GROMACS .gro file of C-alpha atoms in nm:
model
  416
    1MET     CA    1  -7.587   0.423   1.974
    2LYS     CA    2  -7.408   0.618   2.249
    3THR     CA    3  -7.073   0.454   2.165
    4LEU     CA    4  -7.128   0.521   1.795
    5ASN     CA    5  -7.193   0.888   1.869
    6ARG     CA    6  -6.883   0.899   2.086
    7ALA     CA    7  -6.678   0.746   1.805
    8LYS     CA    8  -6.804   1.014   1.566
    9GLN     CA    9  -6.721   1.285   1.820
   10ILE     CA   10  -6.363   1.158   1.846
   11LEU     CA   11  -6.336   1.153   1.467
   12ILE     CA   12  -6.471   1.507   1.427
   13ALA     CA   13  -6.254   1.647   1.709
   14GLY     CA   14  -5.944   1.483   1.558
   15PHE     CA   15  -6.027   1.624   1.217
   16CYS     CA   16  -6.067   1.976   1.360
   17ILE     CA   17  -5.742   1.960   1.558
   18ASN     CA   18  -5.560   1.864   1.240
   19LEU     CA   19  -5.719   2.164   1.070
   20CYS     CA   20  -5.537   2.377   1.328
   21ILE     CA   21  -5.196   2.207   1.336
   22GLY     CA   22  -5.179   2.155   0.957
   23ILE     CA   23  -4.991   2.485   0.933
   24LEU     CA   24  -4.677   2.279   0.870
   25PHE     CA   25  -4.785   2.225   0.509
   26THR     CA   26  -4.826   2.596   0.437
   27TRP     CA   27  -4.457   2.668   0.484
   28SER     CA   28  -4.406   2.762   0.120
   29VAL     CA   29  -4.607   3.082   0.185
   30PHE     CA   30  -4.380   3.175   0.476
   31LYS     CA   31  -4.073   3.075   0.278
   32LYS     CA   32  -4.158   3.302  -0.012
   33ALA     CA   33  -4.198   3.598   0.227
   34LEU     CA   34  -3.867   3.519   0.398
   35VAL     CA   35  -3.687   3.508   0.063
   36MET     CA   36  -3.863   3.798  -0.111
   37ASP     CA   37  -3.921   4.034   0.182
   38LEU     CA   38  -3.636   3.959   0.420
   39GLY     CA   39  -3.370   3.852   0.168
   40TRP     CA   40  -3.302   3.506   0.310
   41SER     CA   41  -3.152   3.242   0.079
   42ASN     CA   42  -3.361   2.943  -0.025
   43ALA     CA   43  -3.151   2.721   0.200
   44GLU     CA   44  -3.197   2.950   0.502
   45ALA     CA   45  -3.572   2.978   0.444
   46SER     CA   46  -3.604   2.600   0.404
   47MET     CA   47  -3.417   2.509   0.724
   48PRO     CA   48  -3.696   2.580   0.980
   49TYR     CA   49  -3.932   2.364   0.771
   50THR     CA   50  -3.674   2.087   0.739
   51ILE     CA   51  -3.601   2.086   1.113
   52ALA     CA   52  -3.975   2.094   1.186
   53ILE     CA   53  -4.023   1.779   0.980
   54VAL     CA   54  -3.741   1.597   1.158
   55THR     CA   55  -3.865   1.714   1.500
   56PHE     CA   56  -4.220   1.619   1.404
   57SER     CA   57  -4.104   1.265   1.326
   58VAL     CA   58  -3.903   1.220   1.647
   59SER     CA   59  -4.176   1.367   1.867
   60LEU     CA   60  -4.435   1.147   1.702
   61LEU     CA   61  -4.233   0.843   1.806
   62LEU     CA   62  -4.199   0.969   2.164
   63ALA     CA   63  -4.567   1.058   2.180
   64GLY     CA   64  -4.658   0.714   2.048
   65ILE     CA   65  -4.465   0.544   2.327
   66ILE     CA   66  -4.622   0.766   2.594
   67GLN     CA   67  -4.979   0.736   2.469
   68ASP     CA   68  -4.956   0.356   2.442
   69ARG     CA   69  -4.895   0.356   2.818
   70PHE     CA   70  -5.100   0.648   2.948
   71GLY     CA   71  -5.357   0.732   2.682
   72PRO     CA   72  -5.381   1.019   2.432
   73ARG     CA   73  -5.544   1.310   2.618
   74ASN     CA   74  -5.255   1.461   2.816
   75VAL     CA   75  -5.009   1.402   2.532
   76LEU     CA   76  -5.245   1.575   2.292
   77ILE     CA   77  -5.297   1.871   2.525
   78ALA     CA   78  -4.920   1.913   2.561
   79GLY     CA   79  -4.878   1.897   2.184
   80THR     CA   80  -5.137   2.164   2.108
   81LEU     CA   81  -4.990   2.390   2.377
   82LEU     CA   82  -4.639   2.355   2.235
   83SER     CA   83  -4.764   2.416   1.882
   84GLY     CA   84  -4.927   2.744   1.977
   85ILE     CA   85  -4.635   2.861   2.190
   86GLY     CA   86  -4.389   2.776   1.912
   87LEU     CA   87  -4.584   2.979   1.657
   88ILE     CA   88  -4.607   3.277   1.889
   89ALA     CA   89  -4.233   3.255   1.959
   90SER     CA   90  -4.173   3.245   1.581
   91GLY     CA   91  -4.313   3.596   1.566
   92PHE     CA   92  -3.997   3.705   1.745
   93GLY     CA   93  -3.765   3.486   1.533
   94THR     CA   94  -3.588   3.748   1.327
   95THR     CA   95  -3.293   3.527   1.225
   96PRO     CA   96  -3.272   3.183   1.061
   97ASP     CA   97  -3.134   3.030   1.382
   98MET     CA   98  -3.412   3.175   1.598
   99LEU     CA   99  -3.686   3.062   1.361
  100THR     CA  100  -3.529   2.717   1.339
  101VAL     CA  101  -3.566   2.684   1.717
  102SER     CA  102  -3.913   2.839   1.754
  103PHE     CA  103  -4.081   2.687   1.449
  104GLY     CA  104  -3.853   2.392   1.373
  105LEU     CA  105  -3.809   2.258   1.727
  106ILE     CA  106  -4.092   2.393   1.946
  107ALA     CA  107  -4.381   2.413   1.700
  108GLY     CA  108  -4.261   2.108   1.505
  109GLY     CA  109  -4.240   1.903   1.825
  110GLY     CA  110  -4.582   2.016   1.940
  111ILE     CA  111  -4.741   1.932   1.606
  112GLY     CA  112  -4.583   1.586   1.622
  113PHE     CA  113  -4.714   1.522   1.974
  114ALA     CA  114  -5.064   1.629   1.873
  115TYR     CA  115  -5.075   1.445   1.541
  116ALA     CA  116  -4.949   1.122   1.698
  117CYS     CA  117  -5.255   1.082   1.917
  118LEU     CA  118  -5.539   1.139   1.671
  119ALA     CA  119  -5.536   0.839   1.437
  120PRO     CA  120  -5.466   0.576   1.709
  121ALA     CA  121  -5.753   0.701   1.925
  122ALA     CA  122  -5.994   0.719   1.631
  123MET     CA  123  -5.904   0.373   1.497
  124LYS     CA  124  -5.975   0.213   1.835
  125TRP     CA  125  -6.333   0.344   1.819
  126PHE     CA  126  -6.401   0.193   1.472
  127ALA     CA  127  -6.387  -0.153   1.318
  128PRO     CA  128  -6.073  -0.280   1.137
  129SER     CA  129  -6.258  -0.279   0.805
  130ARG     CA  130  -6.287   0.100   0.834
  131ARG     CA  131  -5.926   0.175   0.929
  132GLY     CA  132  -5.834   0.314   0.591
  133LEU     CA  133  -6.129   0.553   0.574
  134VAL     CA  134  -6.089   0.663   0.938
  135ASN     CA  135  -5.720   0.736   0.882
  136GLY     CA  136  -5.802   0.916   0.561
  137LEU     CA  137  -6.061   1.139   0.727
  138ILE     CA  138  -5.839   1.220   1.026
  139ALA     CA  139  -5.545   1.296   0.796
  140ALA     CA  140  -5.771   1.500   0.567
  141GLY     CA  141  -5.789   1.774   0.830
  142PHE     CA  142  -5.411   1.810   0.817
  143GLY     CA  143  -5.415   1.842   0.439
  144LEU     CA  144  -5.724   2.062   0.422
  145ALA     CA  145  -5.567   2.317   0.656
  146GLY     CA  146  -5.382   2.471   0.364
  147VAL     CA  147  -5.709   2.561   0.191
  148TYR     CA  148  -5.790   2.832   0.442
  149LEU     CA  149  -5.447   2.888   0.595
  150ALA     CA  150  -5.263   2.977   0.273
  151PRO     CA  151  -5.483   3.277   0.183
  152LEU     CA  152  -5.515   3.370   0.551
  153ILE     CA  153  -5.139   3.369   0.603
  154THR     CA  154  -5.089   3.568   0.282
  155THR     CA  155  -5.338   3.829   0.402
  156LEU     CA  156  -5.181   3.848   0.746
  157ILE     CA  157  -4.830   3.887   0.604
  158GLU     CA  158  -4.940   4.158   0.359
  159GLY     CA  159  -5.135   4.347   0.624
  160TRP     CA  160  -4.934   4.295   0.941
  161GLY     CA  161  -4.600   4.142   0.847
  162ILE     CA  162  -4.466   3.791   0.890
  163ASP     CA  163  -4.392   3.836   1.261
  164LYS     CA  164  -4.750   3.930   1.350
  165ALA     CA  165  -4.881   3.652   1.125
  166PHE     CA  166  -4.701   3.390   1.338
  167ILE     CA  167  -4.833   3.545   1.661
  168PHE     CA  168  -5.196   3.561   1.545
  169LEU     CA  169  -5.188   3.203   1.420
  170GLY     CA  170  -5.034   3.073   1.743
  171ALA     CA  171  -5.293   3.248   1.957
  172ALA     CA  172  -5.579   3.111   1.746
  173LEU     CA  173  -5.439   2.759   1.769
  174LEU     CA  174  -5.428   2.778   2.150
  175LEU     CA  175  -5.787   2.901   2.170
  176ILE     CA  176  -5.930   2.632   1.939
  177ALA     CA  177  -5.713   2.320   1.953
  178VAL     CA  178  -5.643   2.293   2.326
  179PRO     CA  179  -6.013   2.265   2.430
  180LEU     CA  180  -6.071   2.006   2.155
  181ALA     CA  181  -5.770   1.808   2.278
  182CYS     CA  182  -5.941   1.768   2.616
  183THR     CA  183  -6.217   1.560   2.451
  184ILE     CA  184  -5.995   1.290   2.295
  185THR     CA  185  -5.983   0.957   2.482
  186ASN     CA  186  -5.937   0.587   2.412
  187PRO     CA  187  -6.248   0.364   2.427
  188PRO     CA  188  -6.314   0.151   2.738
  189ALA     CA  189  -6.108  -0.165   2.769
  190ASP     CA  190  -6.407  -0.388   2.693
  191TYR     CA  191  -6.522  -0.183   2.394
  192ARG     CA  192  -6.566  -0.376   2.068
  193PRO     CA  193  -6.692  -0.222   1.740
  194ALA     CA  194  -6.993  -0.397   1.590
  195ASP     CA  195  -6.837  -0.449   1.245
  196SER     CA  196  -6.558  -0.706   1.269
  197ALA     CA  197  -6.486  -0.751   0.897
  198ALA     CA  198  -6.121  -0.816   0.818
  199PRO     CA  199  -5.891  -0.565   0.655
  200SER     CA  200  -5.825  -0.653   0.293
  201ASP     CA  201  -5.447  -0.671   0.317
  202GLN     CA  202  -5.444  -0.971   0.551
  203LYS     CA  203  -5.619  -1.284   0.427
  204ALA     CA  204  -5.386  -1.534   0.593
  205PRO     CA  205  -5.354  -1.597   0.968
  206VAL     CA  206  -5.145  -1.323   1.125
  207ARG     CA  207  -5.005  -1.245   1.466
  208GLU     CA  208  -5.227  -0.958   1.575
  209GLU     CA  209  -5.020  -0.788   1.844
  210ILE     CA  210  -4.648  -0.733   1.777
  211ASN     CA  211  -4.439  -0.474   1.959
  212TRP     CA  212  -4.171  -0.257   1.801
  213ARG     CA  213  -3.893  -0.507   1.864
  214GLY     CA  214  -4.088  -0.781   1.693
  215MET     CA  215  -4.191  -0.547   1.413
  216MET     CA  216  -3.829  -0.464   1.333
  217LYS     CA  217  -3.757  -0.834   1.284
  218THR     CA  218  -4.001  -0.855   0.994
  219PRO     CA  219  -3.923  -0.771   0.629
  220GLN     CA  220  -4.254  -0.585   0.599
  221PHE     CA  221  -4.129  -0.314   0.833
  222TYR     CA  222  -3.827  -0.232   0.618
  223GLY     CA  223  -4.041  -0.224   0.306
  224LEU     CA  224  -4.288   0.014   0.469
  225TRP     CA  225  -4.010   0.235   0.606
  226PHE     CA  226  -3.827   0.264   0.276
  227MET     CA  227  -4.139   0.329   0.068
  228TYR     CA  228  -4.250   0.600   0.309
  229LEU     CA  229  -3.904   0.758   0.290
  230CYS     CA  230  -3.903   0.772  -0.090
  231ALA     CA  231  -4.262   0.888  -0.142
  232SER     CA  232  -4.247   1.150   0.134
  233SER     CA  233  -3.925   1.299  -0.003
  234THR     CA  234  -4.092   1.381  -0.332
  235GLY     CA  235  -4.417   1.501  -0.178
  236LEU     CA  236  -4.249   1.726   0.077
  237MET     CA  237  -4.023   1.873  -0.189
  238ILE     CA  238  -4.327   1.998  -0.383
  239ILE     CA  239  -4.528   2.099  -0.075
  240GLY     CA  240  -4.246   2.305   0.071
  241ASN     CA  241  -4.155   2.477  -0.255
  242ILE     CA  242  -4.463   2.504  -0.475
  243THR     CA  243  -4.484   2.885  -0.465
  244SER     CA  244  -4.109   2.918  -0.524
  245ILE     CA  245  -4.128   2.665  -0.810
  246ALA     CA  246  -4.404   2.873  -0.970
  247ALA     CA  247  -4.201   3.192  -0.930
  248VAL     CA  248  -3.887   3.040  -1.084
  249GLN     CA  249  -4.052   2.832  -1.354
  250THR     CA  250  -4.336   3.058  -1.470
  251ASP     CA  251  -4.260   3.402  -1.318
  252MET     CA  252  -4.586   3.389  -1.121
  253GLU     CA  253  -4.588   3.661  -0.856
  254GLY     CA  254  -4.891   3.560  -0.648
  255ALA     CA  255  -4.899   3.182  -0.618
  256ALA     CA  256  -5.059   3.122  -0.278
  257HIS     CA  257  -5.359   2.972  -0.456
  258LEU     CA  258  -5.132   2.683  -0.561
  259VAL     CA  259  -5.100   2.592  -0.194
  260VAL     CA  260  -5.479   2.583  -0.180
  261ILE     CA  261  -5.497   2.361  -0.490
  262LEU     CA  262  -5.234   2.129  -0.346
  263ALA     CA  263  -5.413   2.116  -0.012
  264LEU     CA  264  -5.752   2.040  -0.171
  265PHE     CA  265  -5.618   1.753  -0.377
  266ASN     CA  266  -5.402   1.637  -0.086
  267THR     CA  267  -5.722   1.613   0.118
  268PHE     CA  268  -5.905   1.434  -0.161
  269GLY     CA  269  -5.614   1.191  -0.193
  270ARG     CA  270  -5.628   1.107   0.177
  271VAL     CA  271  -5.999   1.030   0.179
  272ALA     CA  272  -5.999   0.851  -0.158
  273ALA     CA  273  -5.691   0.644  -0.069
  274GLY     CA  274  -5.846   0.548   0.265
  275TRP     CA  275  -6.161   0.432   0.087
  276LEU     CA  276  -5.958   0.247  -0.177
  277ASN     CA  277  -5.736   0.088   0.090
  278ASP     CA  278  -6.041  -0.072   0.250
  279ARG     CA  279  -6.147  -0.221  -0.085
  280ILE     CA  280  -5.840  -0.328  -0.281
  281GLY     CA  281  -5.573  -0.320  -0.008
  282GLY     CA  282  -5.298  -0.083   0.095
  283LEU     CA  283  -5.018  -0.206  -0.132
  284PRO     CA  284  -5.216  -0.178  -0.457
  285THR     CA  285  -5.330   0.168  -0.349
  286LEU     CA  286  -4.969   0.273  -0.289
  287GLY     CA  287  -4.867   0.133  -0.628
  288ILE     CA  288  -5.124   0.351  -0.805
  289SER     CA  289  -5.004   0.655  -0.611
  290PHE     CA  290  -4.637   0.591  -0.692
  291VAL     CA  291  -4.705   0.558  -1.066
  292LEU     CA  292  -4.903   0.882  -1.061
  293GLN     CA  293  -4.620   1.067  -0.887
  294ILE     CA  294  -4.358   0.933  -1.129
  295VAL     CA  295  -4.562   1.058  -1.425
  296ASN     CA  296  -4.609   1.393  -1.254
  297MET     CA  297  -4.237   1.440  -1.188
  298LEU     CA  298  -4.156   1.350  -1.547
  299MET     CA  299  -4.401   1.616  -1.666
  300PHE     CA  300  -4.316   1.889  -1.413
  301PRO     CA  301  -4.037   2.055  -1.618
  302TYR     CA  302  -4.290   2.105  -1.898
  303TYR     CA  303  -4.565   2.264  -1.688
  304GLY     CA  304  -4.585   2.621  -1.809
  305GLY     CA  305  -4.814   2.898  -1.696
  306GLU     CA  306  -5.076   2.894  -1.427
  307MET     CA  307  -5.274   2.593  -1.554
  308GLY     CA  308  -4.962   2.380  -1.573
  309MET     CA  309  -4.863   2.466  -1.218
  310MET     CA  310  -5.215   2.392  -1.097
  311LEU     CA  311  -5.207   2.049  -1.263
  312GLY     CA  312  -4.869   1.967  -1.112
  313ALA     CA  313  -4.978   2.080  -0.766
  314ALA     CA  314  -5.301   1.877  -0.790
  315LEU     CA  315  -5.129   1.553  -0.892
  316ALA     CA  316  -4.860   1.598  -0.626
  317GLY     CA  317  -5.130   1.657  -0.366
  318VAL     CA  318  -5.327   1.344  -0.457
  319SER     CA  319  -5.015   1.128  -0.458
  320TYR     CA  320  -4.882   1.256  -0.129
  321GLY     CA  321  -5.226   1.239   0.033
  322THR     CA  322  -5.224   0.863  -0.016
  323LEU     CA  323  -4.939   0.816   0.231
  324PRO     CA  324  -5.095   0.927   0.564
  325ALA     CA  325  -5.410   0.731   0.482
  326VAL     CA  326  -5.248   0.400   0.383
  327PHE     CA  327  -4.930   0.362   0.589
  328PRO     CA  328  -5.106   0.383   0.929
  329SER     CA  329  -5.357   0.122   0.812
  330LEU     CA  330  -5.085  -0.111   0.688
  331THR     CA  331  -4.898  -0.075   1.017
  332ALA     CA  332  -5.211  -0.158   1.217
  333ASN     CA  333  -5.299  -0.450   0.989
  334PHE     CA  334  -4.953  -0.603   1.010
  335TYR     CA  335  -4.881  -0.544   1.378
  336GLY     CA  336  -5.205  -0.469   1.565
  337LEU     CA  337  -5.338  -0.174   1.766
  338LYS     CA  338  -5.209  -0.251   2.115
  339ASN     CA  339  -4.863  -0.114   2.034
  340TYR     CA  340  -4.969   0.094   1.737
  341GLY     CA  341  -4.855   0.431   1.873
  342THR     CA  342  -4.498   0.310   1.918
  343ASN     CA  343  -4.495   0.096   1.604
  344TYR     CA  344  -4.620   0.370   1.375
  345GLY     CA  345  -4.385   0.615   1.541
  346VAL     CA  346  -4.093   0.392   1.441
  347VAL     CA  347  -4.227   0.360   1.085
  348TYR     CA  348  -4.279   0.734   1.073
  349THR     CA  349  -3.914   0.812   1.139
  350SER     CA  350  -3.875   0.762   0.765
  351TRP     CA  351  -4.087   1.073   0.715
  352GLY     CA  352  -3.847   1.269   0.932
  353VAL     CA  353  -3.548   1.156   0.727
  354SER     CA  354  -3.735   1.247   0.409
  355GLY     CA  355  -3.766   1.600   0.546
  356PHE     CA  356  -3.395   1.638   0.485
  357ILE     CA  357  -3.387   1.466   0.147
  358GLY     CA  358  -3.671   1.637  -0.044
  359PRO     CA  359  -3.635   2.003   0.061
  360ILE     CA  360  -3.254   1.990   0.052
  361ILE     CA  361  -3.255   1.842  -0.300
  362ALA     CA  362  -3.486   2.123  -0.409
  363ALA     CA  363  -3.277   2.395  -0.242
  364PHE     CA  364  -2.954   2.256  -0.390
  365ALA     CA  365  -3.107   2.236  -0.738
  366VAL     CA  366  -3.238   2.591  -0.749
  367ASP     CA  367  -2.941   2.753  -0.574
  368SER     CA  368  -2.685   2.578  -0.796
  369THR     CA  369  -2.863   2.570  -1.134
  370GLY     CA  370  -3.135   2.833  -1.107
  371THR     CA  371  -3.411   2.579  -1.182
  372TYR     CA  372  -3.576   2.280  -1.012
  373GLU     CA  373  -3.521   2.037  -1.301
  374LEU     CA  374  -3.245   1.846  -1.123
  375ALA     CA  375  -3.482   1.791  -0.829
  376TYR     CA  376  -3.749   1.650  -1.063
  377VAL     CA  377  -3.502   1.402  -1.213
  378ALA     CA  378  -3.390   1.288  -0.868
  379SER     CA  379  -3.753   1.245  -0.762
  380VAL     CA  380  -3.829   1.021  -1.060
  381GLY     CA  381  -3.545   0.790  -0.957
  382ILE     CA  382  -3.651   0.789  -0.593
  383MET     CA  383  -4.014   0.706  -0.678
  384ALA     CA  384  -3.909   0.432  -0.922
  385VAL     CA  385  -3.725   0.257  -0.638
  386ALA     CA  386  -4.031   0.293  -0.413
  387LEU     CA  387  -4.252   0.137  -0.681
  388ALA     CA  388  -4.013  -0.158  -0.716
  389VAL     CA  389  -4.027  -0.222  -0.341
  390CYS     CA  390  -4.407  -0.197  -0.346
  391LEU     CA  391  -4.432  -0.454  -0.626
  392MET     CA  392  -4.202  -0.692  -0.437
  393MET     CA  393  -4.409  -0.657  -0.121
  394ALA     CA  394  -4.733  -0.712  -0.313
  395LYS     CA  395  -4.590  -1.029  -0.465
  396ALA     CA  396  -4.520  -1.158  -0.114
  397ALA     CA  397  -4.852  -1.030   0.026
  398PHE     CA  398  -4.949  -1.362   0.180
  399LYS     CA  399  -4.624  -1.398   0.372
  400LYS     CA  400  -4.720  -1.289   0.722
  401PRO     CA  401  -4.503  -1.109   0.978
  402THR     CA  402  -4.318  -1.340   1.213
  403SER     CA  403  -4.118  -1.283   1.526
  404ASP     CA  404  -4.007  -1.466   1.838
  405ASN     CA  405  -4.260  -1.528   2.114
  406SER     CA  406  -4.108  -1.272   2.350
  407ASP     CA  407  -4.227  -0.989   2.130
  408ILE     CA  408  -4.576  -1.117   2.046
  409ASN     CA  409  -4.896  -1.160   2.242
  410ILE     CA  410  -4.969  -1.520   2.146
  411ASP     CA  411  -5.324  -1.501   2.283
  412ALA     CA  412  -5.403  -1.240   2.020
  413VAL     CA  413  -5.324  -1.469   1.725
  414GLN     CA  414  -5.633  -1.503   1.510
  415ALA     CA  415  -5.734  -1.598   1.159
  416LYS     CA  416  -5.852  -1.315   0.944
   0.00000   0.00000   0.00000
C-alpha cells in the first residue's frame, strides 16, 4: 500500500509540474500581443516559440541521457529553475533577439529538462499495462495548463503589460514547481508493480532492453520518428497560431478562449488516447488521430465565426493530445524502460524539427497570402504521409525490433 501511495504521489506531482511548465502552449496569446501591441511581424513573433520548441527537443534528449544515469530529481530541479529564470528574463526582452534567447533558449531548455523526467519516473512506478494511461495523465497537465494560463496571461497583459506578465509567471513557477521537483524519484531497484499484464502492442517475443544505438538500427524507430514529425508539425501550427488564425479568418478580436478550448480538448485527447492505447494498441490509436486531423485540416478553411473556430480548435487539440500519450508508450514497449530517457529523447528530436516546419509554414502562408489556407493544404499532405506510415507499421506489427547483441541486454529478453 505504501508503494502504491508513493506511485500516486509521483503521478500527482508530475501532473502539477506540467501544469506550471505548460506555458509553452499558450504562446499564441503572447504572439498576438507582440504583433498587435508592439508591432512585430508574424515571423518575428513566432521565432521565440519556434526556437523554444527546438531547444525543448534538444534539452529533452540531454536530460534523458543524464537521468538514465543519475536519476530524475536533480535534472528536474535544474529544469524548473531554468524555466522560471527564463520567463523572468523574458520580461526584459524588448526585442525579437532578446526574447528568442530568454524564452526560446533559457525557458525552452528548462521546460525540456523538466518535462523529460516526469513520464519516465512515473512509468517506472506503474505496471506496463498502464503505461498509456500514466503517460496520458502526466501529459494532461501540460495540455491543461492553457485552460487557466490563457485567461491569466490575457489579464496580466491587459493590466500590467507583456513584460510584467512574463515576470509574474516566472516567479510563480519558481515558487510552485521547484518544491514539487524535489519529490520526484525513481522507485527502488528491486521494486516491481503488482500488475504485470503485457502492453497490447507487443504480442510476440521482444527484446526488452535496447539502447539508443540498437534502437536506431530498427525500422520501428524511423517510423515513429517520421510520424511524430508530421503530426507535431500540424498540431504545433494550430497551437501556436490559433488566436491569429481567428483574427485573420473571422475578425475575432478577443480569442484567448480558443486557447482554453484547445487546451481542454488537448487534455482530453491525452487521457483518452492513453486509455485507448492500453486497450487497442498505440498504432491503431495513432491512425484514428491522424484521420481526425486530416478531416479537420480539410475543413479549417470553411470554419467561419466563433463556433467554427471552436470546433477547429477542439479537433486539433484532441488530435495533437494523442501524440504525447502514445509515442512514449510505443517507445517503452518497443525498447524497454532501462534506457527510456535517452531513447525517447532521440525519438523526440522529431518534435523539435516539427517546431520549424509547422509555425514557419503558417507564418509564410499568412505573410505572403494574407490567409492560412496554404498552411492547411500543406498540413493535409503532411498528415496523409503520416497515416500511410502508420498503416505500414500496423501491417508489420508482429515484426519485432532486432539489433546486434552489443546493444541489447540479452538477459532481459522475455515473451510477452
